[in-house]
mmCIF file of C-alpha atoms and ligand atoms in Angstrom:
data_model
loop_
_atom_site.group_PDB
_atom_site.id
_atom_site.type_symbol
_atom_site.label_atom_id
_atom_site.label_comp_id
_atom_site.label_asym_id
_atom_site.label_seq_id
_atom_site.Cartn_x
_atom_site.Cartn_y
_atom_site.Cartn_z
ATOM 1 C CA UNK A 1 -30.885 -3.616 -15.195
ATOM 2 C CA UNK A 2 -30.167 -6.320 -12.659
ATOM 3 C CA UNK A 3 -26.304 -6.875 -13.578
ATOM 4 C CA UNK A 4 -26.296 -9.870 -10.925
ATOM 5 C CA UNK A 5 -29.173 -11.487 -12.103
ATOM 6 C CA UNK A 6 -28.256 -15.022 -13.662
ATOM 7 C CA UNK A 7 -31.068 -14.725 -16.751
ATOM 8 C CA UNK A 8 -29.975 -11.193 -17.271
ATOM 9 C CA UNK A 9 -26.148 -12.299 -17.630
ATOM 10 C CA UNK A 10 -26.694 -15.016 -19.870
ATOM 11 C CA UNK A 11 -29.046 -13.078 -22.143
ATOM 12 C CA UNK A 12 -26.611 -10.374 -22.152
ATOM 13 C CA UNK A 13 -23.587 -12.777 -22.686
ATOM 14 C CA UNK A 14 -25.706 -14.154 -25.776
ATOM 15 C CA UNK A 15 -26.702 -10.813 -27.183
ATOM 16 C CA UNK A 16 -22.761 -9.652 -27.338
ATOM 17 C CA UNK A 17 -21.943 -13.228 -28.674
ATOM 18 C CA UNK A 18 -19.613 -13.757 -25.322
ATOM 19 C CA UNK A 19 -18.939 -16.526 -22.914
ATOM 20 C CA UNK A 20 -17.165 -16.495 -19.551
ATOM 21 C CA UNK A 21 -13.836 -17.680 -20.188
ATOM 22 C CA UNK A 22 -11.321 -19.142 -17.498
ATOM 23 C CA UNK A 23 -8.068 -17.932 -18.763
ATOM 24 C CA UNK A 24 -9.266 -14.593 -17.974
ATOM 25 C CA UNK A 25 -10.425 -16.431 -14.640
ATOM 26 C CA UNK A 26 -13.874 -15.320 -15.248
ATOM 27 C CA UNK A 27 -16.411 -15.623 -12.309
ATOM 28 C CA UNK A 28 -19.201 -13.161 -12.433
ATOM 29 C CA UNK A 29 -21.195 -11.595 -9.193
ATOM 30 C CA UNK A 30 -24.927 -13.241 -9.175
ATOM 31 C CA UNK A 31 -25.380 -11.830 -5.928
ATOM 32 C CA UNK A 32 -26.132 -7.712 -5.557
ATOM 33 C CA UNK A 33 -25.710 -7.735 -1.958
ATOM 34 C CA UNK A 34 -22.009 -8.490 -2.922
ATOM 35 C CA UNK A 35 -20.756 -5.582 -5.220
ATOM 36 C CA UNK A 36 -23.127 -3.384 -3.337
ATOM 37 C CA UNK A 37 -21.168 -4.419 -0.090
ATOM 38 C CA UNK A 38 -18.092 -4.322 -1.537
ATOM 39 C CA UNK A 39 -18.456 -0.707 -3.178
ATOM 40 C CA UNK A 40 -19.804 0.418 0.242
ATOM 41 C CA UNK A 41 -16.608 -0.908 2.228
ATOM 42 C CA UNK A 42 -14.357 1.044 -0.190
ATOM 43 C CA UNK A 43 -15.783 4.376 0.121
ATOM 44 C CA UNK A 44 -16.505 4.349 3.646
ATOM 45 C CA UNK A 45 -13.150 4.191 4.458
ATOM 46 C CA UNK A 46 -12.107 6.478 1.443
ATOM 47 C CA UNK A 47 -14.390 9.056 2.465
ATOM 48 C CA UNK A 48 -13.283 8.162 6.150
ATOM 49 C CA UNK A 49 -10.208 9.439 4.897
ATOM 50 C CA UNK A 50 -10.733 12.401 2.228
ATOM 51 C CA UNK A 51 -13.607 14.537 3.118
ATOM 52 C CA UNK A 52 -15.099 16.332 0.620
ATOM 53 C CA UNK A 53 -12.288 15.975 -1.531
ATOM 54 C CA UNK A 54 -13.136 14.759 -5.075
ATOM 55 C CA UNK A 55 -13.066 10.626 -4.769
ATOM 56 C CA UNK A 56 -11.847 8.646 -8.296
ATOM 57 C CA UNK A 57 -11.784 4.160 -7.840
ATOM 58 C CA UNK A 58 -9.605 2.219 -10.404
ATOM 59 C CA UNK A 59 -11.557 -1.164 -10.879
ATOM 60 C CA UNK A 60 -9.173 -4.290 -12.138
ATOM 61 C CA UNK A 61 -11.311 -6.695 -13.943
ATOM 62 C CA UNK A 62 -14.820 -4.759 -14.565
ATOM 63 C CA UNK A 63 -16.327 -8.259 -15.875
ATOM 64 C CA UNK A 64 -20.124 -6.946 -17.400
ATOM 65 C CA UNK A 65 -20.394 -4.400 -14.857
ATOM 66 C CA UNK A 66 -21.913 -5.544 -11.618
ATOM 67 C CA UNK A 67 -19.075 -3.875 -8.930
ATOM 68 C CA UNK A 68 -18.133 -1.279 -11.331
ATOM 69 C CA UNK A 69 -21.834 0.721 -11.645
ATOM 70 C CA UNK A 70 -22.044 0.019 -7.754
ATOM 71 C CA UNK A 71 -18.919 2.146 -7.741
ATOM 72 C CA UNK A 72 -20.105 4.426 -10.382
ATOM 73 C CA UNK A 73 -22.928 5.272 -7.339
ATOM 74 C CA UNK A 74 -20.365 6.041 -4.971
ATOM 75 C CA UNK A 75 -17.047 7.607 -6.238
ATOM 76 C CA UNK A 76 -17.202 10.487 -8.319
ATOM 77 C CA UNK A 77 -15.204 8.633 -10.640
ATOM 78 C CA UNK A 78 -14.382 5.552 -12.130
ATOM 79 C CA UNK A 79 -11.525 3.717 -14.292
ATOM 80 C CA UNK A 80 -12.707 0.318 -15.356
ATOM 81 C CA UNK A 81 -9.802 -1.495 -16.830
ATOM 82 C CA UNK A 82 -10.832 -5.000 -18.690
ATOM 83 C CA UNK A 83 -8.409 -7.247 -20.506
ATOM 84 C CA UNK A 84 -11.344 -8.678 -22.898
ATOM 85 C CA UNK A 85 -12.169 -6.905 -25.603
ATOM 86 C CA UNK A 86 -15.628 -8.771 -26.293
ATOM 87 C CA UNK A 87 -16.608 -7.276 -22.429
ATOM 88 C CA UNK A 88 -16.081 -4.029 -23.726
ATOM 89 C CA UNK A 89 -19.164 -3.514 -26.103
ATOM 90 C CA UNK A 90 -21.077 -5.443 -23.196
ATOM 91 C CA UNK A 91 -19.894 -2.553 -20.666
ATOM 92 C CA UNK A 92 -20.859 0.293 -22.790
ATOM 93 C CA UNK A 93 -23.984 -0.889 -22.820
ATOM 94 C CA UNK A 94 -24.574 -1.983 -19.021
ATOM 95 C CA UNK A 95 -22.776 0.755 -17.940
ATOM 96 C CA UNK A 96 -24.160 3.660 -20.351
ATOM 97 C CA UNK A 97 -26.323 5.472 -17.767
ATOM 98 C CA UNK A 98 -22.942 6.145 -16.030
ATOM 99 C CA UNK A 99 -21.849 9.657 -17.246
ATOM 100 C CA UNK A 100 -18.581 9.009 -14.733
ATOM 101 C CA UNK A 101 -16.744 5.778 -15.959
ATOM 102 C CA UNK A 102 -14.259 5.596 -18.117
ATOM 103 C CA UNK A 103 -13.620 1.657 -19.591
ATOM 104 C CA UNK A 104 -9.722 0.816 -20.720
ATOM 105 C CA UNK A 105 -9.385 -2.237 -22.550
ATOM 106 C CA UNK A 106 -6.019 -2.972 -21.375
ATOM 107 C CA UNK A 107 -3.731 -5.821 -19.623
ATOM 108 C CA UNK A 108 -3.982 -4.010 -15.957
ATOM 109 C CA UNK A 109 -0.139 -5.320 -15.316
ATOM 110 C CA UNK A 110 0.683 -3.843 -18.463
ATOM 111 C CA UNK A 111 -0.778 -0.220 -17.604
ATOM 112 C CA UNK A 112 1.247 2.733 -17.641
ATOM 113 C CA UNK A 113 0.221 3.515 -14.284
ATOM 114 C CA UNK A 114 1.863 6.784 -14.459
ATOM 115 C CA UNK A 115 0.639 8.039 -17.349
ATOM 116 C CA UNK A 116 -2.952 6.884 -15.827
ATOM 117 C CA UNK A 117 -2.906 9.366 -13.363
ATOM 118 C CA UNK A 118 -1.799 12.318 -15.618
ATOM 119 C CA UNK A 119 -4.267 11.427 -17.664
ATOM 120 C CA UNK A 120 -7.248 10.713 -15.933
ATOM 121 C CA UNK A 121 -6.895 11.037 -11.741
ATOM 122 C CA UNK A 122 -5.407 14.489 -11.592
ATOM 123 C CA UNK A 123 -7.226 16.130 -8.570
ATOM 124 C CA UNK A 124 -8.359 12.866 -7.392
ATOM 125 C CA UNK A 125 -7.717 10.880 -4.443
ATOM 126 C CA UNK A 126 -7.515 7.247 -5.659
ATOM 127 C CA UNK A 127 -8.370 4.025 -4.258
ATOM 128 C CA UNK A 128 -8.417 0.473 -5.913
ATOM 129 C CA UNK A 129 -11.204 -1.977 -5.983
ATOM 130 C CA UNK A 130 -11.858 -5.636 -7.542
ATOM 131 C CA UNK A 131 -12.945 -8.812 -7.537
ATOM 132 C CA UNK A 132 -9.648 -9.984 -8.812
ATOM 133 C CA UNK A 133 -9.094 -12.878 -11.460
ATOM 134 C CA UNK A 134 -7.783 -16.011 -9.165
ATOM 135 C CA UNK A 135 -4.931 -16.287 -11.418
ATOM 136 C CA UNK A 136 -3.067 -13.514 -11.245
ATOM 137 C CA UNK A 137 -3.797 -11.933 -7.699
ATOM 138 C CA UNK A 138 -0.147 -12.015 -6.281
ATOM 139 C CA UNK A 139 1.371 -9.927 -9.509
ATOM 140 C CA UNK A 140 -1.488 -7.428 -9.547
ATOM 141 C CA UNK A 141 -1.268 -7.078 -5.959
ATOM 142 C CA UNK A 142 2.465 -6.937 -5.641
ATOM 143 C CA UNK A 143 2.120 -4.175 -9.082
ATOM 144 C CA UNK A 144 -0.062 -2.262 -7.065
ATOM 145 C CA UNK A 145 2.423 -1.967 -4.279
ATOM 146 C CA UNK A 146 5.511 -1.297 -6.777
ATOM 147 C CA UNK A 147 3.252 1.719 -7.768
ATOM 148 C CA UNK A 148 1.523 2.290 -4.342
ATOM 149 C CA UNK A 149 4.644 5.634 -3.973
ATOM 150 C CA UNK A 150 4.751 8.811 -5.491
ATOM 151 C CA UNK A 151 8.155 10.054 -5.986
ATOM 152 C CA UNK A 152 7.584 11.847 -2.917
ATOM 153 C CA UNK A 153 7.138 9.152 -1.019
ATOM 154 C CA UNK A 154 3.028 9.829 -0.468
ATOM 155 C CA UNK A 155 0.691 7.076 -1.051
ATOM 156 C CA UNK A 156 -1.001 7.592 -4.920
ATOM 157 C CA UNK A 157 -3.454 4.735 -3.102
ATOM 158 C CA UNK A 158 -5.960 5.432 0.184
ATOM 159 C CA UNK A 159 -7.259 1.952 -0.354
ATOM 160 C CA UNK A 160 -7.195 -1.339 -1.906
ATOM 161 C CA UNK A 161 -10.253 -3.294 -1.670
ATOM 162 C CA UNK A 162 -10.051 -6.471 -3.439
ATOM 163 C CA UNK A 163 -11.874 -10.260 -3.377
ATOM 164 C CA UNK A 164 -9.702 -12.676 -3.227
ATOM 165 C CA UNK A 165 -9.313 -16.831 -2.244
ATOM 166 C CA UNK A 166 -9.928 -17.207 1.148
ATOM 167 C CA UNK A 167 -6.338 -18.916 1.554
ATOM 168 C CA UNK A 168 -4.891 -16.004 -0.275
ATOM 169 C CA UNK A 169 -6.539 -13.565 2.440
ATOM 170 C CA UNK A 170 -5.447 -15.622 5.144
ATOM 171 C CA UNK A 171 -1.884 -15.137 4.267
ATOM 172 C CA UNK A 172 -2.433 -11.684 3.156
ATOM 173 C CA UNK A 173 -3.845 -10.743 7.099
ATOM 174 C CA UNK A 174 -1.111 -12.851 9.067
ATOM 175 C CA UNK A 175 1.164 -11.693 11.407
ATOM 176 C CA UNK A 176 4.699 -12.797 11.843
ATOM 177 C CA UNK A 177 3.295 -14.600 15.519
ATOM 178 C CA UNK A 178 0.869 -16.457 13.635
ATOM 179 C CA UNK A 179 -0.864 -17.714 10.823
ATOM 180 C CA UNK A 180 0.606 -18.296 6.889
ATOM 181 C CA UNK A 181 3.108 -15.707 6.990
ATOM 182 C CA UNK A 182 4.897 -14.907 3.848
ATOM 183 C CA UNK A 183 6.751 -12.490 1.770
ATOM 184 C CA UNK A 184 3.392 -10.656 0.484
ATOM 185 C CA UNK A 185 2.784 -10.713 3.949
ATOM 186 C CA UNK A 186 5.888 -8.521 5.368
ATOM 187 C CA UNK A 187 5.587 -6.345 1.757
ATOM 188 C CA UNK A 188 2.037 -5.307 2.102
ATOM 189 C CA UNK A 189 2.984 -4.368 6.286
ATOM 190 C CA UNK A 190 5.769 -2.227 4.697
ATOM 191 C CA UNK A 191 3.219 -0.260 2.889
ATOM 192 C CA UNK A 192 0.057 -0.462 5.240
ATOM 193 C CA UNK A 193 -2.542 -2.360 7.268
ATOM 194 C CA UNK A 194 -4.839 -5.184 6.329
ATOM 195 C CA UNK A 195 -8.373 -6.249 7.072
ATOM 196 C CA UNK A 196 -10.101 -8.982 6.334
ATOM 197 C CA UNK A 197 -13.932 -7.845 5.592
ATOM 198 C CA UNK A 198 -15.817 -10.728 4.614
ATOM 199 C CA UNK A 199 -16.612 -14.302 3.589
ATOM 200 C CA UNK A 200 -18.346 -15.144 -0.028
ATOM 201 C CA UNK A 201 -19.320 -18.542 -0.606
ATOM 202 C CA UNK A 202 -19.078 -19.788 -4.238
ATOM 203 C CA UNK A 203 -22.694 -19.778 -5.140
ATOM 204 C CA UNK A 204 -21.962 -16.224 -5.283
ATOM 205 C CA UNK A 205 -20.516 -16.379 -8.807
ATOM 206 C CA UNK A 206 -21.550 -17.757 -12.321
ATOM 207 C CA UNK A 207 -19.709 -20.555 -12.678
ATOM 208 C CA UNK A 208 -19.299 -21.136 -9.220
ATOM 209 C CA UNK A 209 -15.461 -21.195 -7.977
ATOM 210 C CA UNK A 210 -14.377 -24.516 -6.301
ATOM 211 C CA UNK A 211 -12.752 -21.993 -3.318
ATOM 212 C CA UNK A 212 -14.489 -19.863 -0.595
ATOM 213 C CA UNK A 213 -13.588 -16.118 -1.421
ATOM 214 C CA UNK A 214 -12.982 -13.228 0.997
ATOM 215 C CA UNK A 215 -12.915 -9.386 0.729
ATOM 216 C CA UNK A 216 -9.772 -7.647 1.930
ATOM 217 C CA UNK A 217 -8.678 -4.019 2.449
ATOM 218 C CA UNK A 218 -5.454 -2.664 2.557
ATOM 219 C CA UNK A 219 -5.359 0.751 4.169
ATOM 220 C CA UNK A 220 -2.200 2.324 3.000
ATOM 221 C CA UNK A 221 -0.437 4.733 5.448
ATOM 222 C CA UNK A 222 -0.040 8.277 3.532
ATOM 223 C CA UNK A 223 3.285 8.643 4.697
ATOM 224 C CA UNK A 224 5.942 6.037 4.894
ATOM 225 C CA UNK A 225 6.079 4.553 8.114
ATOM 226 C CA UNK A 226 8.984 2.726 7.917
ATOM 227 C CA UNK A 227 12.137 4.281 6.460
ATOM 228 C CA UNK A 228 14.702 2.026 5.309
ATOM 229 C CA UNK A 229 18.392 3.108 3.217
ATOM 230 C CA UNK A 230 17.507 1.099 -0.177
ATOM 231 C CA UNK A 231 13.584 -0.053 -1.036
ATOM 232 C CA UNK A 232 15.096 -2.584 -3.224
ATOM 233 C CA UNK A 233 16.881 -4.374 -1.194
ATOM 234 C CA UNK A 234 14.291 -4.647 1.476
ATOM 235 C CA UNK A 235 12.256 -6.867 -0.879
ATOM 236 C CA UNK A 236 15.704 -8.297 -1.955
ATOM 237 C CA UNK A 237 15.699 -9.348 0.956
ATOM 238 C CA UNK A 238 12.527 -10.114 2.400
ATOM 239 C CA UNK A 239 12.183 -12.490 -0.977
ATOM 240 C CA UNK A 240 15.557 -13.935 0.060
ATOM 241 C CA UNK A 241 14.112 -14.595 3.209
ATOM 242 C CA UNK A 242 11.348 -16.926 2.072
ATOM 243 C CA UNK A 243 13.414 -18.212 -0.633
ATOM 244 C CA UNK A 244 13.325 -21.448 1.459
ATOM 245 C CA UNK A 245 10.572 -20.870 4.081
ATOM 246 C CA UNK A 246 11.806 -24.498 6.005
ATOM 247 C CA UNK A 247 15.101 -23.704 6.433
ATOM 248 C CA UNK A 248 16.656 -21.249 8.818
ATOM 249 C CA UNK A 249 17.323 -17.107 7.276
ATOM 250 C CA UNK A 250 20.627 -17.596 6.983
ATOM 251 C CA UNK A 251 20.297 -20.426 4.865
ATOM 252 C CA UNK A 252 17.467 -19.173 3.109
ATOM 253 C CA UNK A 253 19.735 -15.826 2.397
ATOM 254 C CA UNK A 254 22.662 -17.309 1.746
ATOM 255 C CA UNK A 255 20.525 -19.011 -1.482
ATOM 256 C CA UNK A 256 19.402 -15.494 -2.202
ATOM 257 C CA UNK A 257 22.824 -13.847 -1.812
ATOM 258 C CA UNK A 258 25.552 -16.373 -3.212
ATOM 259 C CA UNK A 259 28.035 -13.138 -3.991
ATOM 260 C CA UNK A 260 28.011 -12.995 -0.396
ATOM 261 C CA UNK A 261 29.482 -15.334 2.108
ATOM 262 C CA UNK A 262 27.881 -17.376 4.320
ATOM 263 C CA UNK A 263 29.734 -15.576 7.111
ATOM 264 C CA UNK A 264 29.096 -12.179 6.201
ATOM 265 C CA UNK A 265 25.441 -12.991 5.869
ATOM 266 C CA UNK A 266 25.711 -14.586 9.474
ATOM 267 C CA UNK A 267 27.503 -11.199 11.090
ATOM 268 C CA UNK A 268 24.748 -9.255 9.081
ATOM 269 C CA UNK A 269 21.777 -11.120 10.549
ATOM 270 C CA UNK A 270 23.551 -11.166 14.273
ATOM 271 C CA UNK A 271 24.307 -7.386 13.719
ATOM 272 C CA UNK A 272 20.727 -7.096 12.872
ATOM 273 C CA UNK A 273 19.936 -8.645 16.830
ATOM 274 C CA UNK A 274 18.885 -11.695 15.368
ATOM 275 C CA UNK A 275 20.199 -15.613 16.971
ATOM 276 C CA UNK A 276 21.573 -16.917 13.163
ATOM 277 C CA UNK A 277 19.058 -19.868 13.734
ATOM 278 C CA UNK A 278 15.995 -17.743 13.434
ATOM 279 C CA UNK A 279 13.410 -18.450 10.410
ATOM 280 C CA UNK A 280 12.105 -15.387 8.244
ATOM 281 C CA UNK A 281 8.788 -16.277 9.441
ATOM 282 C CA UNK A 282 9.621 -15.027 12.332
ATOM 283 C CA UNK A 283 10.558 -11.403 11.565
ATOM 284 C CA UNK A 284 8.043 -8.471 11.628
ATOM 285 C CA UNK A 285 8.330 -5.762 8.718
ATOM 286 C CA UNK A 286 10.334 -3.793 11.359
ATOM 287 C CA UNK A 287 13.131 -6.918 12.316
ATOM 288 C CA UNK A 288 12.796 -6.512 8.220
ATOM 289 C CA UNK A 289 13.509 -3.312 7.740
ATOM 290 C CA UNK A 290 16.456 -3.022 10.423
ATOM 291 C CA UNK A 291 17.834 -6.167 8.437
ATOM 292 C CA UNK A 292 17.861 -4.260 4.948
ATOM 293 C CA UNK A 293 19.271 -1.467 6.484
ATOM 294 C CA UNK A 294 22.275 -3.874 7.660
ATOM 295 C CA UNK A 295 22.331 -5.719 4.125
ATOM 296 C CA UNK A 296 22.661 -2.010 2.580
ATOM 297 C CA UNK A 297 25.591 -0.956 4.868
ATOM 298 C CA UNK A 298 27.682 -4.421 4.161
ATOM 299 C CA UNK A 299 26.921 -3.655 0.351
ATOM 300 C CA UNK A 300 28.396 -0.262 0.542
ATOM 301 C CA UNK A 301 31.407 -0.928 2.618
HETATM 302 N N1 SAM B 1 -15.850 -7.545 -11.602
HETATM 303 C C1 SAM B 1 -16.612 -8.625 -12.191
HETATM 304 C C2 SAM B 1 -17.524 -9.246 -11.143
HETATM 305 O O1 SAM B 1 -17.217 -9.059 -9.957
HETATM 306 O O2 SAM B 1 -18.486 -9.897 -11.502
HETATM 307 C C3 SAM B 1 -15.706 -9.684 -12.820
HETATM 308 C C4 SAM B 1 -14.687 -10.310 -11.891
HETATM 309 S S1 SAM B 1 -13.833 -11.684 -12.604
HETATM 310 C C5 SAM B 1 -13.392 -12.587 -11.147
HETATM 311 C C6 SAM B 1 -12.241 -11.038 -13.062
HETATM 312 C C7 SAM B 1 -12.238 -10.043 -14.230
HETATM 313 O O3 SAM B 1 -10.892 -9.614 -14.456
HETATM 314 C C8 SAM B 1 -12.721 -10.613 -15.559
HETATM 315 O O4 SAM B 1 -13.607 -9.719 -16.159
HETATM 316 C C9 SAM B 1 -11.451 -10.763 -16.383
HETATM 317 O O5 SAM B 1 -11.656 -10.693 -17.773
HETATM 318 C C10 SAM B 1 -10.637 -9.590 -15.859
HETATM 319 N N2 SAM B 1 -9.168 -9.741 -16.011
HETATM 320 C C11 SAM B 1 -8.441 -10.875 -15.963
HETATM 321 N N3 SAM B 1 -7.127 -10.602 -16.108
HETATM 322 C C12 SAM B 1 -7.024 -9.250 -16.220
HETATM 323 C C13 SAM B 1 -5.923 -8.358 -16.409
HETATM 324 N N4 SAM B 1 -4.663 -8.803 -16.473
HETATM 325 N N5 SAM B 1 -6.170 -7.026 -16.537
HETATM 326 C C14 SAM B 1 -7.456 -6.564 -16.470
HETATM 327 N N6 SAM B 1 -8.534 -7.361 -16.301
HETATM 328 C C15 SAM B 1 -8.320 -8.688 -16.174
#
């Protein structure tokens, strides 16, 4: 069964009395050359990573099927997680030749990620794959990097391969020197590397999105790189710093902070090696981290 095939989608749809539906920010593959590629970018650098080890994928947003029996191919297993419930009787069937998926009809920011990976992932190294709904792809990322730590401090994650808007993988990829720099920007560099795979043009997808679309991948180091005194307040403050992205950090921090004084916040970011006229554009995850650091040792004075 062609699941990209635009006749074969809409007889399916029919057949399990099911439409796309936007608030679920439905936009189906019609092009195989696009979950195949996708599927093939995640395990290659999976695999790259854990040889011979037993591989496991968590797909956000399964849709009818398309990426998710492309993955089924590839990983030895897969957890498809679908908010609609009228996609699951449409995935049993697409996806019944698949002896290795396992479809949750669940709210993926509502998981118990946790309780996930007793579950189901025990044994497995885990990466994350999707062609993510439009209107939620900041939470799910940022959810996925709230969970991306063990207690330990190891990655649970190897990968995160995920289509996005083109704008939103422009600012996911940009550097601090250049480009549309944000806080998702300097979070994601806290817990790995980016890299922007590929254009899709919206003639890809039934309906067709208004926006371009591009694949990213997040390669997520194993081991923290960058060790900071409190986690929380790094994205305190890294959130404080693009509270106001046109004003200057200490403004923008003195917003976020109001139980601390203007002044303070001043010695902190001059402590920190910083001139107090500096925007938080302008600050790697590093400048970030050493910032935090200084935030935590005012806080604890
Ligand atoms: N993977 C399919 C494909 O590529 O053709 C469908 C992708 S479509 C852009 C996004 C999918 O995410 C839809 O199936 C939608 O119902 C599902 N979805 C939306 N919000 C979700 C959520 N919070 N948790 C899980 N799935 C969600």
């Amino acid at each position: 069964m062609n699941l990209c095939d635009v006749s074969t989608v809409k007889k399916i749809m029919a057949r399990f009395n099911t439409g796309t539906k936007k608030s679920f920010g439905q936009n189906f593959l019609i092009n195989q050359e696009i979950p195949y590629g996708i599927a093939r970018e995640s395990i290659s650098y999976h695999s790259s990573v854990h040889k011979g080890k037993k591989s496991a994928v968590i797909e956000i947003g399964p849709g009818i099927g398309s990426l998710t029996s492309e993955l089924c191919q590839v990983y030895d297993k897969v957890i498809a997680v679908e908010i609609d419930k009228t996609l699951i009787p449409v995935l049993e069937y697409t996806l019944g030749e698949h002896q290795n998926v396992k479809i949750i009809n669940e709210d993926f920011l509502k998981i118990d990620l946790e309780g996930l990976f007793k579950k189901e992932l025990d044994g497995y190294e885990v990466s994350v794959c999707a062609n993510l709904p439009y209107y939620i792809t900041t939470p799910i990322i940022m959810a996925l990097l709230e969970n991306a730590r063990r207690e330990n401090g190891t990655s649970r994650f190897t990968s995160i391969t995920v289509m996005v808007q083109k704008e939103v993988a422009q600012r996911l990829c940009a550097t601090c020197k250049k480009g549309d720099y944000g806080a998702i920007t300097a979070s994601i560099n806290y817990y790995g590397e980016v890299k922007k795979l590929f254009d899709v043009s919206p003639d890809n997808f039934l309906p067709a999105p208004k926006v371009t679309s591009s694949v990213v991948r997040i390669e997520l180091y194993s081991e923290p790189k960058y060790k900071v005194i409190d986690e929380k307040m790094l994205f305190d403050v890294i959130g404080g710093a693009f509270l106001q992205r046109r004003k200057t950090l200490l403004n923008s921090l003195s917003s976020a902070f109001p139980h601390i004084s203007k002044e303070k916040i001043s010695n902190i970011i001059e402590n920190s090696g910083f001139d107090v006229s500096i925007r938080g554009e302008k600050l790697s995850i590093e400048d970030f981290c050493r910032l935090s650091d200084e935030f935590s040792r005012e806080n604890n004075k």
